[in-house]
Coordinates of C-alpha atoms in Angstrom, one line a residue:
Chain A
M1 CA -5.3 -11.8 8.1
S2 CA -3.5 -12.7 5.0
M3 CA -4.7 -13.2 1.6
K4 CA -6.8 -16.3 0.2
V5 CA -7.4 -16.6 -3.2
G6 CA -9.7 -19.0 -5.1
S7 CA -10.6 -19.3 -9.2
R8 CA -13.8 -20.4 -11.0
Q9 CA -14.6 -20.8 -14.9
V10 CA -17.6 -18.7 -15.6
D11 CA -18.3 -18.4 -20.0
G12 CA -14.7 -18.8 -20.6
V13 CA -13.2 -16.2 -18.0
V14 CA -11.4 -16.4 -15.0
I15 CA -13.0 -15.0 -11.8
V16 CA -10.5 -15.1 -9.4
D17 CA -11.9 -14.4 -6.1
C18 CA -9.2 -12.7 -3.4
S19 CA -10.2 -11.9 -0.2
G20 CA -7.4 -10.6 2.6
R21 CA -4.7 -8.1 1.9
I22 CA -2.5 -8.0 -0.9
T23 CA 0.7 -6.5 0.7
L24 CA 4.2 -7.0 0.7
G25 CA 4.5 -10.7 0.8
E26 CA 2.4 -13.5 0.7
G27 CA -0.3 -11.6 -0.1
S28 CA 2.0 -10.0 -3.4
V29 CA 3.3 -13.3 -3.7
I30 CA -0.4 -15.2 -4.2
L31 CA -1.6 -12.9 -6.6
R32 CA 1.8 -13.2 -8.5
D33 CA 1.8 -17.1 -8.6
T34 CA -2.0 -17.5 -9.4
V35 CA -2.3 -15.0 -12.3
R36 CA 1.0 -16.5 -13.8
E37 CA -0.2 -20.3 -13.5
L38 CA -3.8 -19.0 -15.2
L39 CA -1.6 -18.0 -18.0
A40 CA 0.7 -20.6 -17.8
K41 CA -2.7 -23.3 -18.7
G42 CA -3.4 -20.6 -21.5
N43 CA -6.3 -18.7 -19.6
K44 CA -6.3 -15.1 -21.0
K45 CA -9.3 -13.7 -20.3
I46 CA -9.4 -13.0 -16.7
V47 CA -11.3 -11.0 -13.3
L48 CA -10.1 -10.2 -10.0
N49 CA -12.5 -10.1 -7.6
L50 CA -11.2 -7.9 -4.8
Q51 CA -14.4 -7.2 -3.8
D52 CA -13.8 -9.0 0.2
V53 CA -9.8 -7.5 0.1
N54 CA -9.7 -5.2 2.4
Y55 CA -6.0 -4.1 1.8
I56 CA -4.1 -3.5 0.1
D57 CA -0.4 -1.4 0.0
S58 CA 2.1 -0.8 -2.3
S59 CA 3.5 -3.5 -3.1
G60 CA -0.5 -4.3 -3.9
I61 CA 0.0 -1.5 -6.6
G62 CA 2.4 -3.0 -7.9
E63 CA 2.0 -7.0 -7.8
L64 CA -1.8 -5.6 -9.6
V65 CA 0.1 -3.6 -12.0
S66 CA 2.4 -6.2 -13.2
A67 CA -0.1 -8.8 -13.5
F68 CA -1.9 -6.5 -15.4
T69 CA 0.5 -5.9 -17.8
T70 CA 1.9 -9.6 -17.0
T71 CA -1.3 -10.8 -19.4
K72 CA -1.3 -8.1 -21.9
N73 CA 2.2 -9.2 -22.8
Q74 CA 0.5 -12.5 -23.6
G75 CA -2.2 -11.2 -25.3
G76 CA -4.8 -11.2 -22.3
E77 CA -6.6 -8.6 -20.4
L78 CA -7.1 -8.6 -17.2
K79 CA -10.3 -6.6 -15.6
L80 CA -10.7 -5.8 -11.7
L81 CA -14.5 -6.1 -10.4
N82 CA -15.6 -5.5 -6.9
L83 CA -13.5 -2.9 -5.3
T84 CA -13.6 -1.9 -2.4
K85 CA -14.1 2.1 -0.9
K86 CA -10.3 1.2 -0.2
V87 CA -8.7 0.2 -2.6
N88 CA -10.9 2.1 -4.9
D89 CA -9.5 5.5 -3.6
L90 CA -5.8 3.7 -4.0
L91 CA -6.0 3.4 -7.5
Q92 CA -8.2 7.1 -8.2
I93 CA -4.6 9.1 -6.3
T94 CA -2.3 6.5 -7.9
K95 CA -4.3 7.3 -11.4
L96 CA -4.3 3.6 -12.1
Y97 CA -8.3 4.0 -11.8
T98 CA -7.9 4.8 -15.6
V99 CA -5.5 1.8 -16.2
F100 CA -7.3 -0.5 -14.9
D101 CA -10.8 -2.6 -16.8
V102 CA -12.4 -1.5 -13.4
K103 CA -16.1 -3.1 -13.3
D104 CA -19.0 -3.8 -10.0
D105 CA -20.6 -6.5 -11.8
E106 CA -19.7 -9.9 -12.4
A107 CA -21.9 -10.1 -15.5
A108 CA -21.5 -7.4 -17.2
A109 CA -17.8 -8.5 -16.7
V110 CA -17.6 -11.7 -17.9
K111 CA -19.9 -10.2 -20.6
S112 CA -17.0 -7.9 -21.2
F113 CA -14.7 -9.8 -22.4
K114 CA -14.4 -10.1 -26.8
Chain B
M1 CA -5.1 8.2 26.4
A2 CA -4.9 11.3 27.3
M3 CA -4.4 14.4 24.9
T4 CA -0.2 15.4 26.5
E5 CA 2.8 14.8 24.8
Q6 CA 4.1 12.1 25.2
R7 CA 6.2 10.1 23.6
V8 CA 7.5 6.2 22.8
S9 CA 10.2 4.3 20.9
Y10 CA 11.1 0.7 18.9
T11 CA 13.9 -0.9 17.7
L12 CA 12.7 -3.4 15.2
D13 CA 14.9 -6.3 13.0
S14 CA 14.7 -5.5 8.9
S15 CA 12.3 -8.5 8.4
L16 CA 8.9 -8.1 6.4
E17 CA 7.4 -8.8 10.9
T18 CA 8.6 -5.4 11.2
I19 CA 6.5 -3.9 8.7
D20 CA 3.1 -5.7 9.9
N21 CA 4.9 -5.1 13.4
A22 CA 4.4 -1.5 12.7
E23 CA 1.5 -0.6 11.1
E24 CA -0.5 -2.8 13.5
K25 CA 1.7 -0.1 16.5
A26 CA 0.6 3.2 14.5
T27 CA -3.3 1.8 14.0
R28 CA -3.5 1.1 18.2
I29 CA -1.8 4.5 19.0
A30 CA -4.3 6.5 16.1
T31 CA -7.3 4.4 17.2
E32 CA -5.9 5.4 20.7
L33 CA -5.6 8.7 19.6
G34 CA -9.3 9.6 18.9
F35 CA -8.4 9.7 15.1
A36 CA -11.2 8.9 12.8
D37 CA -11.2 5.4 11.1
D38 CA -10.3 6.8 7.6
E39 CA -7.5 8.4 9.4
V40 CA -6.0 5.7 10.5
M41 CA -5.9 3.9 8.2
Q42 CA -4.5 6.9 6.6
I43 CA -1.2 6.9 9.1
S44 CA -1.2 2.9 9.8
M45 CA -0.7 2.7 5.7
A46 CA 1.7 5.3 5.9
V47 CA 3.4 4.0 8.3
R48 CA 4.1 0.9 6.9
E49 CA 5.3 2.6 3.3
G50 CA 7.9 4.3 5.7
A51 CA 8.2 1.4 7.3
V52 CA 8.9 -1.1 3.9
N53 CA 11.0 1.4 2.6
A54 CA 13.3 1.1 5.9
V55 CA 13.4 -2.2 5.4
L56 CA 13.9 -3.1 1.9
H57 CA 15.8 -0.7 0.5
G58 CA 17.5 1.2 3.9
N59 CA 18.7 -1.8 6.0
A60 CA 18.1 -4.5 2.6
Y61 CA 16.9 -6.8 5.2
A62 CA 20.3 -7.3 6.9
P63 CA 20.0 -9.1 10.9
D64 CA 23.1 -6.6 12.0
K65 CA 20.5 -3.5 10.7
K66 CA 18.0 -1.8 13.1
V67 CA 14.7 0.2 12.5
T68 CA 13.7 2.7 14.4
L69 CA 10.3 3.8 14.9
A70 CA 8.9 6.5 17.4
F71 CA 5.5 7.8 17.7
E72 CA 5.3 10.9 19.4
R73 CA 1.7 13.1 20.6
T74 CA 3.0 16.4 20.9
G75 CA 0.3 19.3 21.5
E76 CA -0.8 19.4 17.6
D77 CA 0.3 16.6 16.1
L78 CA 1.0 13.3 15.8
V79 CA 4.6 12.6 14.6
I80 CA 6.2 9.8 13.3
T81 CA 10.0 8.7 13.2
I82 CA 11.4 6.1 11.1
R83 CA 15.5 5.3 11.2
D84 CA 17.3 2.8 8.8
Q85 CA 21.1 2.1 8.5
G86 CA 21.2 1.7 5.0
P87 CA 23.5 4.5 2.9
G88 CA 20.2 7.3 2.8
L89 CA 18.1 7.9 0.2
D90 CA 18.6 9.2 -3.1
L91 CA 16.3 11.7 -2.6
S92 CA 16.3 12.7 -6.6
K93 CA 15.7 8.4 -7.7
I94 CA 12.4 8.9 -6.5
P95 CA 9.6 8.9 -9.5
N96 CA 6.6 10.5 -9.3
P97 CA 5.0 7.6 -10.4
L98 CA 1.3 9.8 -11.5
A99 CA 3.8 10.4 -14.8
P100 CA 2.9 8.9 -17.5
E101 CA 6.0 6.7 -18.3
N102 CA 5.3 6.2 -14.8
L103 CA 2.2 4.6 -14.1
L104 CA 2.0 1.4 -14.9
K105 CA 5.8 0.8 -13.4
T106 CA 5.1 -2.1 -10.2
S107 CA 7.4 -0.1 -8.1
G108 CA 7.7 3.8 -6.9
R109 CA 4.6 4.7 -5.2
G110 CA 5.6 4.2 -1.9
I111 CA 6.3 8.0 -0.8
F112 CA 4.2 9.0 -2.9
L113 CA 1.1 7.1 -0.8
M114 CA 2.9 9.0 2.4
R115 CA 2.8 12.2 0.7
S116 CA -0.9 12.1 0.2
F117 CA -1.5 10.7 3.5
M118 CA 0.1 12.5 6.2
D119 CA 0.3 16.8 6.4
V120 CA 3.8 16.7 6.7
V121 CA 6.9 13.9 5.0
E122 CA 10.2 15.0 6.0
I123 CA 13.0 12.5 4.1
R124 CA 16.5 13.3 5.5
P125 CA 19.0 10.7 4.8
S126 CA 22.7 10.3 5.4
Q127 CA 25.5 7.8 5.6
T128 CA 24.3 6.7 8.7
G129 CA 20.7 6.2 7.3
T130 CA 17.7 7.7 6.6
E131 CA 15.3 9.2 8.6
L132 CA 11.5 9.4 8.1
K133 CA 9.8 12.0 10.1
L134 CA 5.2 11.1 9.0
I135 CA 3.0 14.1 10.4
K136 CA -0.5 14.1 11.3
H137 CA -2.0 17.3 12.0
V138 CA -4.7 16.1 15.4
H139 CA -7.9 17.3 13.9
G140 CA -11.4 18.1 15.8
P141 CA -13.9 16.0 15.7
T142 CA -15.6 17.3 12.2
A143 CA -12.6 18.4 10.6
G144 CA -11.3 15.4 9.0
G145 CA -8.0 14.8 7.6
K146 CA -7.4 15.1 3.9
E147 CA -9.1 13.1 1.8
A148 CA -7.7 9.9 0.4
S149 CA -9.5 10.5 -3.3
Q150 CA -8.1 14.0 -5.0

C-alpha cells in the first residue's frame, strides 16, 4: 500500500493524516512535498498524524527528520501524533524519540503549540 | 516449509522495484520458516535496507549492474546474502547514527537498523562489489529474537 496524505486545519494547526508506508521512493516524496507545500503557504504549526502508517524504513525516518528540521529552520514546529508500535520502536532505537515532540492525543497536540 | 537445508537465489535489476521485491521475498520466506511476526518484520526490514544499499549506494541504479539476493536455511540459521556490483562500500565511512552530531542527519541509519534487527551482519566490500550477509538464528517458539526496543 503506497502512502496517502490528507490535511485539515484545527485551531490554526495543520493536521496531516498519513496512511500507508513511508519508504524510499513515492512515500518519502509525498511526505516531503506535502510539508514543503504547507510551509510555502505559511503554515508553521504542523502535526503529522501517523496513526495509519504501518511501515517506515530508514529513508522514511530520514524524511521525518528532514520535515522536522525544515519546519524548524523556517520558524515553525512539527510534531508527531499517534505512532504505531512499529514506528514508535524505530524512533526509540534510533534515539529520535527524544528529538521529536510525540503526542498521543490530537487535542493535546493542537493545544501544545505556543 | 520443512526445516531442512535449502537455498534459493535471485538476480535482480538495480531498481526501486527490486527493493520492494526483496522485502516481499524476505517476508514470505521468513514467514514460511516459522519466525514470529516481530522477527519477520525485523528480517524483512533488514533485507529492505540491504537492498536499498545495494541498489542506491552499490550499483547506483546502473541498468547493467545486478543485485543478487540469496536465502539459505542452514541447521540453525536463516542466512541472507545480498551482493551488488558497485565499487565496494568504504567501511570507514559508516557513521554512528546515534552520535549527537548525527542524530538529525537524514541518512545513514540503514546498516544500524540491520545490526539492530539481525543476529549477525557481515559486510565484505571488494573492488567488484559489496557482499552483505545477514543472519537470524532460528529460535524456539517462546525464545524470540532481539527486541526492537532497547
